[in-house]
Short mmCIF file of C-alpha atoms and ligand atoms in Angstrom, two decimals:
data_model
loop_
_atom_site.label_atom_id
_atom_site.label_comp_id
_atom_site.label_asym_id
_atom_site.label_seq_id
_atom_site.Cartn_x
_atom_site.Cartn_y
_atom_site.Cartn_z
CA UNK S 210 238.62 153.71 196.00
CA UNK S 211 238.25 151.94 199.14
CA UNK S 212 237.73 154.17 202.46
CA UNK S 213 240.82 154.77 204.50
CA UNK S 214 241.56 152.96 207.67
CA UNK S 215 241.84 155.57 209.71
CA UNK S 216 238.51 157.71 208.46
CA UNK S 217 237.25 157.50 211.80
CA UNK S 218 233.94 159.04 211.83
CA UNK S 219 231.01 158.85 209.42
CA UNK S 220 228.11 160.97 210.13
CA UNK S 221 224.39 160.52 209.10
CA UNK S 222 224.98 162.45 206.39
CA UNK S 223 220.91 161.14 205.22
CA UNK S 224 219.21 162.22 208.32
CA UNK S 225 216.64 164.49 207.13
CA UNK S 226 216.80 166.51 210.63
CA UNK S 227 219.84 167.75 209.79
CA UNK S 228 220.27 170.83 208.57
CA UNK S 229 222.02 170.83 204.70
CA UNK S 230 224.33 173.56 205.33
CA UNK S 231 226.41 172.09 208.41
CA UNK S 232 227.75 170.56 205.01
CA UNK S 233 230.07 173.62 204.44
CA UNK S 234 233.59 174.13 205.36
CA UNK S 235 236.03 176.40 203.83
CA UNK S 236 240.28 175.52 203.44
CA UNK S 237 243.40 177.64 202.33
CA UNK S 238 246.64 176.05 200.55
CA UNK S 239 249.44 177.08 199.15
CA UNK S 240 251.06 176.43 196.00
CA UNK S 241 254.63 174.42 195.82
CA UNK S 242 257.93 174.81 194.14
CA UNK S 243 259.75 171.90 193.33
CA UNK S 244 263.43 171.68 194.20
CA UNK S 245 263.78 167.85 192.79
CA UNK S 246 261.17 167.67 190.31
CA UNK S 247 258.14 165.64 189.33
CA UNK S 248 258.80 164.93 185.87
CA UNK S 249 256.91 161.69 184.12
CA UNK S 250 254.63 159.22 185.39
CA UNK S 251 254.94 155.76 186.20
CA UNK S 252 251.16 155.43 186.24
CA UNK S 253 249.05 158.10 184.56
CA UNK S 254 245.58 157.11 185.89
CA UNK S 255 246.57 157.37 189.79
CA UNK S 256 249.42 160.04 189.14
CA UNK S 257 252.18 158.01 190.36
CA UNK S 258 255.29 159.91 189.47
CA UNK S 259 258.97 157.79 188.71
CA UNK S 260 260.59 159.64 191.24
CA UNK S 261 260.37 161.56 194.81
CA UNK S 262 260.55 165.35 194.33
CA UNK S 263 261.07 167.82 197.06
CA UNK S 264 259.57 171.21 197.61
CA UNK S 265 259.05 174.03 198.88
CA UNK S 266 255.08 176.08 199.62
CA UNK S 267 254.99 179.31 198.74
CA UNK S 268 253.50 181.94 200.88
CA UNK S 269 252.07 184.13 198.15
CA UNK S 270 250.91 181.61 196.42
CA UNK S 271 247.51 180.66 198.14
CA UNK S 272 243.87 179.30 197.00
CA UNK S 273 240.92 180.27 199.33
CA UNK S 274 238.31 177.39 199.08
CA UNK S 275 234.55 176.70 200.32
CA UNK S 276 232.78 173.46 199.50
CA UNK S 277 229.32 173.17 200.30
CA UNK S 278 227.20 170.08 199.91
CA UNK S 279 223.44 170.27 199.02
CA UNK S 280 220.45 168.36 198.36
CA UNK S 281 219.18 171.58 196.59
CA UNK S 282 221.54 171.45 193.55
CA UNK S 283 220.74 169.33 191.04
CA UNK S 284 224.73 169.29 189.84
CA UNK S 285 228.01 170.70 190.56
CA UNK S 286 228.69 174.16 190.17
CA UNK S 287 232.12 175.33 190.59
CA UNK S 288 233.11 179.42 190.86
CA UNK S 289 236.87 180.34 190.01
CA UNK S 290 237.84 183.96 191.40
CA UNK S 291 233.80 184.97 191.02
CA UNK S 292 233.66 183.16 187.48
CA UNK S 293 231.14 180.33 187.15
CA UNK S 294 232.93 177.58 185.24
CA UNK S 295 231.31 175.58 181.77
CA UNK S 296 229.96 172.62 183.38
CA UNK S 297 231.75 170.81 179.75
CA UNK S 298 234.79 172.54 180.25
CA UNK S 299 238.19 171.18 181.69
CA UNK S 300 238.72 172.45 185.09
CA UNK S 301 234.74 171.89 186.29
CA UNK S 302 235.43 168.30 185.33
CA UNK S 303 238.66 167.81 187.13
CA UNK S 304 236.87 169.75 190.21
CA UNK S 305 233.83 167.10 190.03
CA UNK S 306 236.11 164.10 189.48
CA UNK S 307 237.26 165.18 192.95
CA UNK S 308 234.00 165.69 194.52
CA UNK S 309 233.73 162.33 193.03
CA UNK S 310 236.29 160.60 195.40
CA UNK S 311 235.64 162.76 198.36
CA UNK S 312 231.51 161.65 197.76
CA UNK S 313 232.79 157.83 197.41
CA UNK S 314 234.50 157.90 200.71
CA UNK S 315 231.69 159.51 202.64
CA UNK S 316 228.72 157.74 201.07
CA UNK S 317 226.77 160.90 199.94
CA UNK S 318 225.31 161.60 196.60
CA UNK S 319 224.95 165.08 197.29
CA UNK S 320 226.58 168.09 194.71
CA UNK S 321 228.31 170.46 195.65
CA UNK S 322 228.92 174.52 195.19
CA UNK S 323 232.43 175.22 194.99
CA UNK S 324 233.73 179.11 194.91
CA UNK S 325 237.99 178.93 194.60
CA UNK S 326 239.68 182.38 194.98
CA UNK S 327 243.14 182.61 194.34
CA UNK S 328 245.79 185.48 195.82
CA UNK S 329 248.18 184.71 192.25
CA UNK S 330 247.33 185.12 188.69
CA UNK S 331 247.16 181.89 186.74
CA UNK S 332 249.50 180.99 184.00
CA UNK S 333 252.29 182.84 185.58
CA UNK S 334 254.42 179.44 186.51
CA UNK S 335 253.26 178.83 189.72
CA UNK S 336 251.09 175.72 189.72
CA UNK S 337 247.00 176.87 191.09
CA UNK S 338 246.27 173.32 190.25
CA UNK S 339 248.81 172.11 193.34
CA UNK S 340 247.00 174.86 195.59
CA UNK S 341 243.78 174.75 194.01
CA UNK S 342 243.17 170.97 194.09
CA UNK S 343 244.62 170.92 197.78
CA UNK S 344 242.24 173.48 199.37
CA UNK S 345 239.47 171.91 197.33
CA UNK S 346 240.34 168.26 199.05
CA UNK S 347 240.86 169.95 202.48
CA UNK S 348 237.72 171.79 202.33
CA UNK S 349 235.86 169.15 200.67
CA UNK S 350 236.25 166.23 203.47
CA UNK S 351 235.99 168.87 206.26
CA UNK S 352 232.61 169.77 204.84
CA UNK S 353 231.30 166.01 205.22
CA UNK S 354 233.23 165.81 207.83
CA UNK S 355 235.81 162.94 206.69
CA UNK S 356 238.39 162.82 209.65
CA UNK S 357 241.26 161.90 207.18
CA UNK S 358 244.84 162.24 208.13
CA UNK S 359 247.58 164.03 206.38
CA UNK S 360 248.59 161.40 204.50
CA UNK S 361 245.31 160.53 203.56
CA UNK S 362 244.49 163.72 202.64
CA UNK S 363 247.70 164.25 200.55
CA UNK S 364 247.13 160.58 198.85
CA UNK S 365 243.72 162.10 197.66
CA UNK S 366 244.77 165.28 196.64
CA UNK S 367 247.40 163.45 194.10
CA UNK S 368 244.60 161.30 192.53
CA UNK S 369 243.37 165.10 191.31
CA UNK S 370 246.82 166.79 190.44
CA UNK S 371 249.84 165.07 191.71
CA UNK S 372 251.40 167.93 192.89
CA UNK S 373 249.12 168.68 195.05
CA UNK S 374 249.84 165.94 197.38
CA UNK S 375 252.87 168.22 198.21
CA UNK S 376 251.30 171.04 199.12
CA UNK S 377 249.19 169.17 201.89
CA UNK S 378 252.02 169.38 204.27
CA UNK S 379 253.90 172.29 205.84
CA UNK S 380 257.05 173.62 205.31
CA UNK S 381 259.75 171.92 202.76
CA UNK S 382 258.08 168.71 202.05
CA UNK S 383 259.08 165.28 200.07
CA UNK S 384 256.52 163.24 197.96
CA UNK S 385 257.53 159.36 198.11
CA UNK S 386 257.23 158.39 194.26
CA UNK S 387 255.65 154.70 196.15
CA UNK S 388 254.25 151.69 194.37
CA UNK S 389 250.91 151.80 194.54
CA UNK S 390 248.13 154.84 195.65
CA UNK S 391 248.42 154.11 199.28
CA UNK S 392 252.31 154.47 199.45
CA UNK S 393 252.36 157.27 197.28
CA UNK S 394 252.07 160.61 199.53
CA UNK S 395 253.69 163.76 200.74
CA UNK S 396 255.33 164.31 204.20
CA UNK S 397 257.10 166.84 205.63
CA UNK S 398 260.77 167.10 205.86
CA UNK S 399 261.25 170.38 207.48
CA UNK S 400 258.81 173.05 208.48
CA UNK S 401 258.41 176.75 207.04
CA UNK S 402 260.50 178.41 209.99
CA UNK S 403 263.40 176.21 209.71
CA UNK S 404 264.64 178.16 206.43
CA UNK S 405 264.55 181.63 206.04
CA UNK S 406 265.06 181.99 202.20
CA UNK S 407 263.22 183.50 199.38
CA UNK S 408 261.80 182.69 195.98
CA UNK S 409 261.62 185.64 193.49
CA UNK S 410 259.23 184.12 190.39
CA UNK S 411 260.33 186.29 187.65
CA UNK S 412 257.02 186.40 185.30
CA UNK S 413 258.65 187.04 182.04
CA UNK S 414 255.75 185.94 179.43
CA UNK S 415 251.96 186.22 180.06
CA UNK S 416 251.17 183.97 177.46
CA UNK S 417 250.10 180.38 177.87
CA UNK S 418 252.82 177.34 178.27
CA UNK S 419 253.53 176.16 174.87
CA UNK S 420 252.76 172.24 176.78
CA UNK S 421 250.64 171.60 179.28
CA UNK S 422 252.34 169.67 181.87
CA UNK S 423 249.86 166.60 181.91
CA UNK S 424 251.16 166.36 178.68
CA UNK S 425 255.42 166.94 179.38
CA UNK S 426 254.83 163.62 181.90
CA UNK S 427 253.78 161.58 178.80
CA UNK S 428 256.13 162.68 176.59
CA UNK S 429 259.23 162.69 179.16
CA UNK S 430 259.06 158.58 177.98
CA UNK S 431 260.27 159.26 174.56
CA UNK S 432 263.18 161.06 175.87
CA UNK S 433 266.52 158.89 175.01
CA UNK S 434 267.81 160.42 178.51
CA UNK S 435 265.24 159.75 180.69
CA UNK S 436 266.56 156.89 182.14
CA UNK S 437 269.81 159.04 182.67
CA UNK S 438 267.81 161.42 185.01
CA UNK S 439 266.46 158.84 186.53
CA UNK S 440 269.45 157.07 187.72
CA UNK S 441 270.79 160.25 189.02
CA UNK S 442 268.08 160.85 191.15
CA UNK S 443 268.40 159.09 194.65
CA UNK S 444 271.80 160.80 195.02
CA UNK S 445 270.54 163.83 194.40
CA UNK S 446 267.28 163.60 196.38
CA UNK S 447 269.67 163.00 199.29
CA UNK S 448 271.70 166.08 198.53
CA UNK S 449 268.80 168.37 198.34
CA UNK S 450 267.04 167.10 201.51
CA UNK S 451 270.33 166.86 203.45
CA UNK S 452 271.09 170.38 202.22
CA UNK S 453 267.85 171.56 203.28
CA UNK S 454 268.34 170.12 206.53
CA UNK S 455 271.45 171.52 207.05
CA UNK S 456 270.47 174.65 205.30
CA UNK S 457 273.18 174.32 203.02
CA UNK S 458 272.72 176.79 200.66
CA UNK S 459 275.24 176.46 198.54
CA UNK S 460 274.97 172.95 198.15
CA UNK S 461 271.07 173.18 197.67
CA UNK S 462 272.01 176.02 195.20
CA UNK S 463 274.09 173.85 192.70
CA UNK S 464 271.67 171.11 192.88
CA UNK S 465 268.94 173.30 192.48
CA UNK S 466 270.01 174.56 189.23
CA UNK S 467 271.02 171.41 187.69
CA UNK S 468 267.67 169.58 188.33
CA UNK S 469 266.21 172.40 186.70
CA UNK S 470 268.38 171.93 183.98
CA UNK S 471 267.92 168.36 183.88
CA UNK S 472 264.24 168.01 183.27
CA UNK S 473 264.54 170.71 180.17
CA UNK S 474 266.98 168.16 179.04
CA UNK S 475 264.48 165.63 178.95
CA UNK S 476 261.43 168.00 177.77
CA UNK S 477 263.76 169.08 174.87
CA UNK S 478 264.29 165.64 173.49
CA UNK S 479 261.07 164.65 174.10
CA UNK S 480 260.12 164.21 170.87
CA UNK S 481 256.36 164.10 169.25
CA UNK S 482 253.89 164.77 167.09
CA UNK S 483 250.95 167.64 166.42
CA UNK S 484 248.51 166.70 162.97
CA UNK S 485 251.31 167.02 160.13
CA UNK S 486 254.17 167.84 162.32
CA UNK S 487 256.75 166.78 164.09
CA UNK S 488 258.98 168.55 167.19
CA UNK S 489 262.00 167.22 168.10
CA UNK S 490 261.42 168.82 171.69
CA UNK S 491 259.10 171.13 174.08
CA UNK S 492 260.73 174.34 174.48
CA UNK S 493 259.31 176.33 177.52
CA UNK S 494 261.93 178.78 177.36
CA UNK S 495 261.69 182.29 175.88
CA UNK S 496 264.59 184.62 175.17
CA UNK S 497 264.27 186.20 178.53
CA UNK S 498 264.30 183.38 180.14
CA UNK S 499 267.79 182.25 178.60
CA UNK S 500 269.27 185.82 179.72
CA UNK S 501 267.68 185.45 183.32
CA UNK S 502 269.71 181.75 183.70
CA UNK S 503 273.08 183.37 182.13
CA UNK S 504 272.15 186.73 184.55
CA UNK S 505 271.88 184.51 187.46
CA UNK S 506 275.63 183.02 187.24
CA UNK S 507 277.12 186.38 186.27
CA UNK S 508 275.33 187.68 189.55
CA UNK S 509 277.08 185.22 191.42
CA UNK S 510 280.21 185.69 190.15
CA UNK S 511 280.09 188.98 191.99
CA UNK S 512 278.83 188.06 195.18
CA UNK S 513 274.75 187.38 195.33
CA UNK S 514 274.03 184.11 196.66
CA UNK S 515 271.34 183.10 194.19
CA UNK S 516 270.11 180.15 192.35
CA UNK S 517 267.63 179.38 189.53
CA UNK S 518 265.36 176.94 188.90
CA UNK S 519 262.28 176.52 186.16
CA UNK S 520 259.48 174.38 185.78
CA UNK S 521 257.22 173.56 183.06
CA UNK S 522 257.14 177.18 181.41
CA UNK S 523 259.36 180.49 180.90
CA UNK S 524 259.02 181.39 184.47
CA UNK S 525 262.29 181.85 186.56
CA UNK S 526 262.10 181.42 189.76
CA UNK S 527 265.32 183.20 191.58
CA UNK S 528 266.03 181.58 195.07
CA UNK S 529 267.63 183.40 197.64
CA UNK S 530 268.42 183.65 201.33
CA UNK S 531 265.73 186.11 203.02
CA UNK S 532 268.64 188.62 203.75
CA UNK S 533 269.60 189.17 199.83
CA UNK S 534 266.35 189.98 198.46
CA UNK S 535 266.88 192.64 198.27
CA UNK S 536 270.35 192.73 196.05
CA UNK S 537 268.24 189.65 193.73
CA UNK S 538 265.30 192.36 193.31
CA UNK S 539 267.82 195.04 192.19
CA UNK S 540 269.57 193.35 190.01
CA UNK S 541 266.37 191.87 188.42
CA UNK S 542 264.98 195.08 187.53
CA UNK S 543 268.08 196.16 186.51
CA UNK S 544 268.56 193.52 183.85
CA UNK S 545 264.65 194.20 182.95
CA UNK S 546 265.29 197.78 182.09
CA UNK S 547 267.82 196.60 179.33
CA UNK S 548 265.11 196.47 176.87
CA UNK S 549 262.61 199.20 176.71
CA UNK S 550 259.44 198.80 177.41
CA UNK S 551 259.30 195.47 179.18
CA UNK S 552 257.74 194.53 182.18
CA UNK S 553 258.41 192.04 184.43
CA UNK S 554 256.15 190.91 187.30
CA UNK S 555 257.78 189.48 190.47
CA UNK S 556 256.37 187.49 192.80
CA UNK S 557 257.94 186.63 196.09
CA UNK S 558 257.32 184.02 198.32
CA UNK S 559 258.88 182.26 201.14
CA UNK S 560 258.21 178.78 202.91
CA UNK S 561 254.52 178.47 203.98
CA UNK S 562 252.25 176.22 205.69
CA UNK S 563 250.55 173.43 204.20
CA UNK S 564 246.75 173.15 203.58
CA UNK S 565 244.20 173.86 206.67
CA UNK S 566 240.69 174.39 207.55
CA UNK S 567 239.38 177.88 208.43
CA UNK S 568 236.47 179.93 209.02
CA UNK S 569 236.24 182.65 206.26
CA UNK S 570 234.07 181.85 204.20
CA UNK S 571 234.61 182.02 200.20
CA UNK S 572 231.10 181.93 199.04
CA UNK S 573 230.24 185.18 200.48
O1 PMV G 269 251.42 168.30 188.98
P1 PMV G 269 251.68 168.69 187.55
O2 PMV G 269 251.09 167.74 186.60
O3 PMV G 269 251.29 170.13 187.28
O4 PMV G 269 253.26 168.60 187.27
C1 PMV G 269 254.23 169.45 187.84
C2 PMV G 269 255.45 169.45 187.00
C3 PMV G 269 256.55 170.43 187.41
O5 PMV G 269 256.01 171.61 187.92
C4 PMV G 269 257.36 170.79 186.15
C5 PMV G 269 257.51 169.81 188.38
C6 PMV G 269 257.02 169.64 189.80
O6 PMV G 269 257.47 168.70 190.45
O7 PMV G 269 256.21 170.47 190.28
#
């Protein structure tokens, strides 16, 4: 990857009188929920999606980063909420790819000691790779002290998790699909305070995603309907962000829902194959989740402004303005008591800032 234009400083990062630990700095970011989804990728080794998608950071979704550079470590080591990760194992690669890129534009050779914290379980249906791989890029060029702007930043964080470029920015945020790396970033389309609403993420199965999304994008191809969605999509990617802009809820609402609906349309005729089987589809849904989306229009029916949408999983994620919370919560719970014994856990969330250096320090 060639260095961006506007890096504007390089330090001596091999001048043995400086001290190895001024190589530290430390970043927060959120995670993102998309209203207009990323769904299939138009090139798989930079994560270029085929489309824009807008979203939304969520305020309790947040990963605590600090990256610190050393000539002391002979490789990598990467801590996730106190756990050291397998050096051969999936996530410590993806985390050193990155170092990889963030190394490359600063010059070093140095490792690096990573300790990630995140506020949210994982596997819930709220993406820690979109948070995760933003704080790690934020804290990452801070520590070398890359003076990258936000698009740069956000262009960078996609190469590691596409959507992560989103969660660079603040607020409600689009991510321009673009034609090549460099046009390919997030930017901001509103910020946090415009909007007061709420997302209630209705956890409804602890249990692993039955596809990893990586995966979903290179199956969406085989859909017969892809190219359906697609065409649909710059009318409704004006929609949403005009509806955002105007805060439009009801409008947003009804586009909401059917983009949600839309890419399950897609995952479920996404045909494909595991060793001596065949699946005509990916089905994230579970039971609950089909009683949530039928819940959700009865509850309208009598009065609660509130709207679903889904991503890659059984998660439901309930949107709602701030004032109705409230009413959403209630009725939530009171659908969960209808079968003993279950337990639902809610998260709630509402617009949030995008990805920034601070002082606290994760390592410690
Ligand atoms: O960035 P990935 O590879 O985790 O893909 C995200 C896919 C969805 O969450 C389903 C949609 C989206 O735009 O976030």
């Amino acid at each position: 990857m060639s260095r961006p234009k506007s890096c504007r400083s390089r330090p001596d990062l091999n001048n043995s009188q400086e001290k190895v630990s001024v190589y530290k700095a430390s970043a927060v970011a959120h995670s993102n929920l998309a209203f207009v989804k990323y769904w299939g990728k138009a090139n798989a080794e930079l994560n270029l999606p085929l489309n824009n998608s807008i979203s939304m950071n969520l305020s309790s979704a947040q990963t605590h980063t600090t990256v610190e550079f050393s000539d002391a470590l002979t490789s990598d080591e990467v801590f996730l909420n106190d756990e050291r990760l397998d050096p051969t194992g999936f996530f410590w690669k993806r985390v050193s790819q990155q170092l990889d890129r963030v190394r490359a534009l600063a010059h070093v050779e140095m490792v690096a000691s990573v300790h990630s914290r995140n506020t949210f379980p994982s596997g819930v249906g709220i993406a820690s790779s979109a948070s995760g791989m933003a704080a790690l890029t934020v804290a990452a060029t801070a520590a070398l002290k890359l003076d990258l702007a936000e698009r740069e930043l956000s262009i960078l964080a996609r190469l590691g998790s596409g959507s992560a470029s989103r969660s660079i920015p603040s607020g409600f945020v689009e991510w321009l699909a673009g034609e090549d790396s460099q046009s390919s970033y997030s930017h901001q389309i509103a910020p946090p305070e415009h909007w007061a609403i709420t997302d209630v993420a209705v956890v409804v199965s602890a249990s692993e995603k039955s596809m990893a999304s990586s995966d979903g994008h290179l199956l969406a191809l085989n859909s017969p309907f892809l190219r359906t969605r697609l065409a649909s999509l710059s009318d409704r990617l004006n929609v949403m962000r005009r509806a955002i802009l105007d805060r439009d809820f009801e409008t947003f609402g009804r586009e909401l829902e059917s983009e949600a609906i839309s890419l399950h349309a897609i995952a479920m005729t996404s045909a494909w194959e595991s060793p001596g089987a065949w699946h005509s589809g990916i089905y994230y849904w579970t039971p609950a989740t089909i009683e949530l989306i039928q819940a959700t229009q009865d509850w309208r029916r009598d009065g609660l402004h509130v709207y679903f949408t889904l991503d890659a999983g059984p998660t439901v994620h309930l949107i709602c303005p701030k004032d109705q919370r409230s009413a959403v919560i209630d009725a939530i719970r009171t659908l969960e008591r209808r079968q003993k014994d279950r337990q639902w856990t809610l998260i709630e969330s509402e617009p949030a800032r995008g990805a920034y250096v601070t002082d606290t320090d994760e390592a410690n």
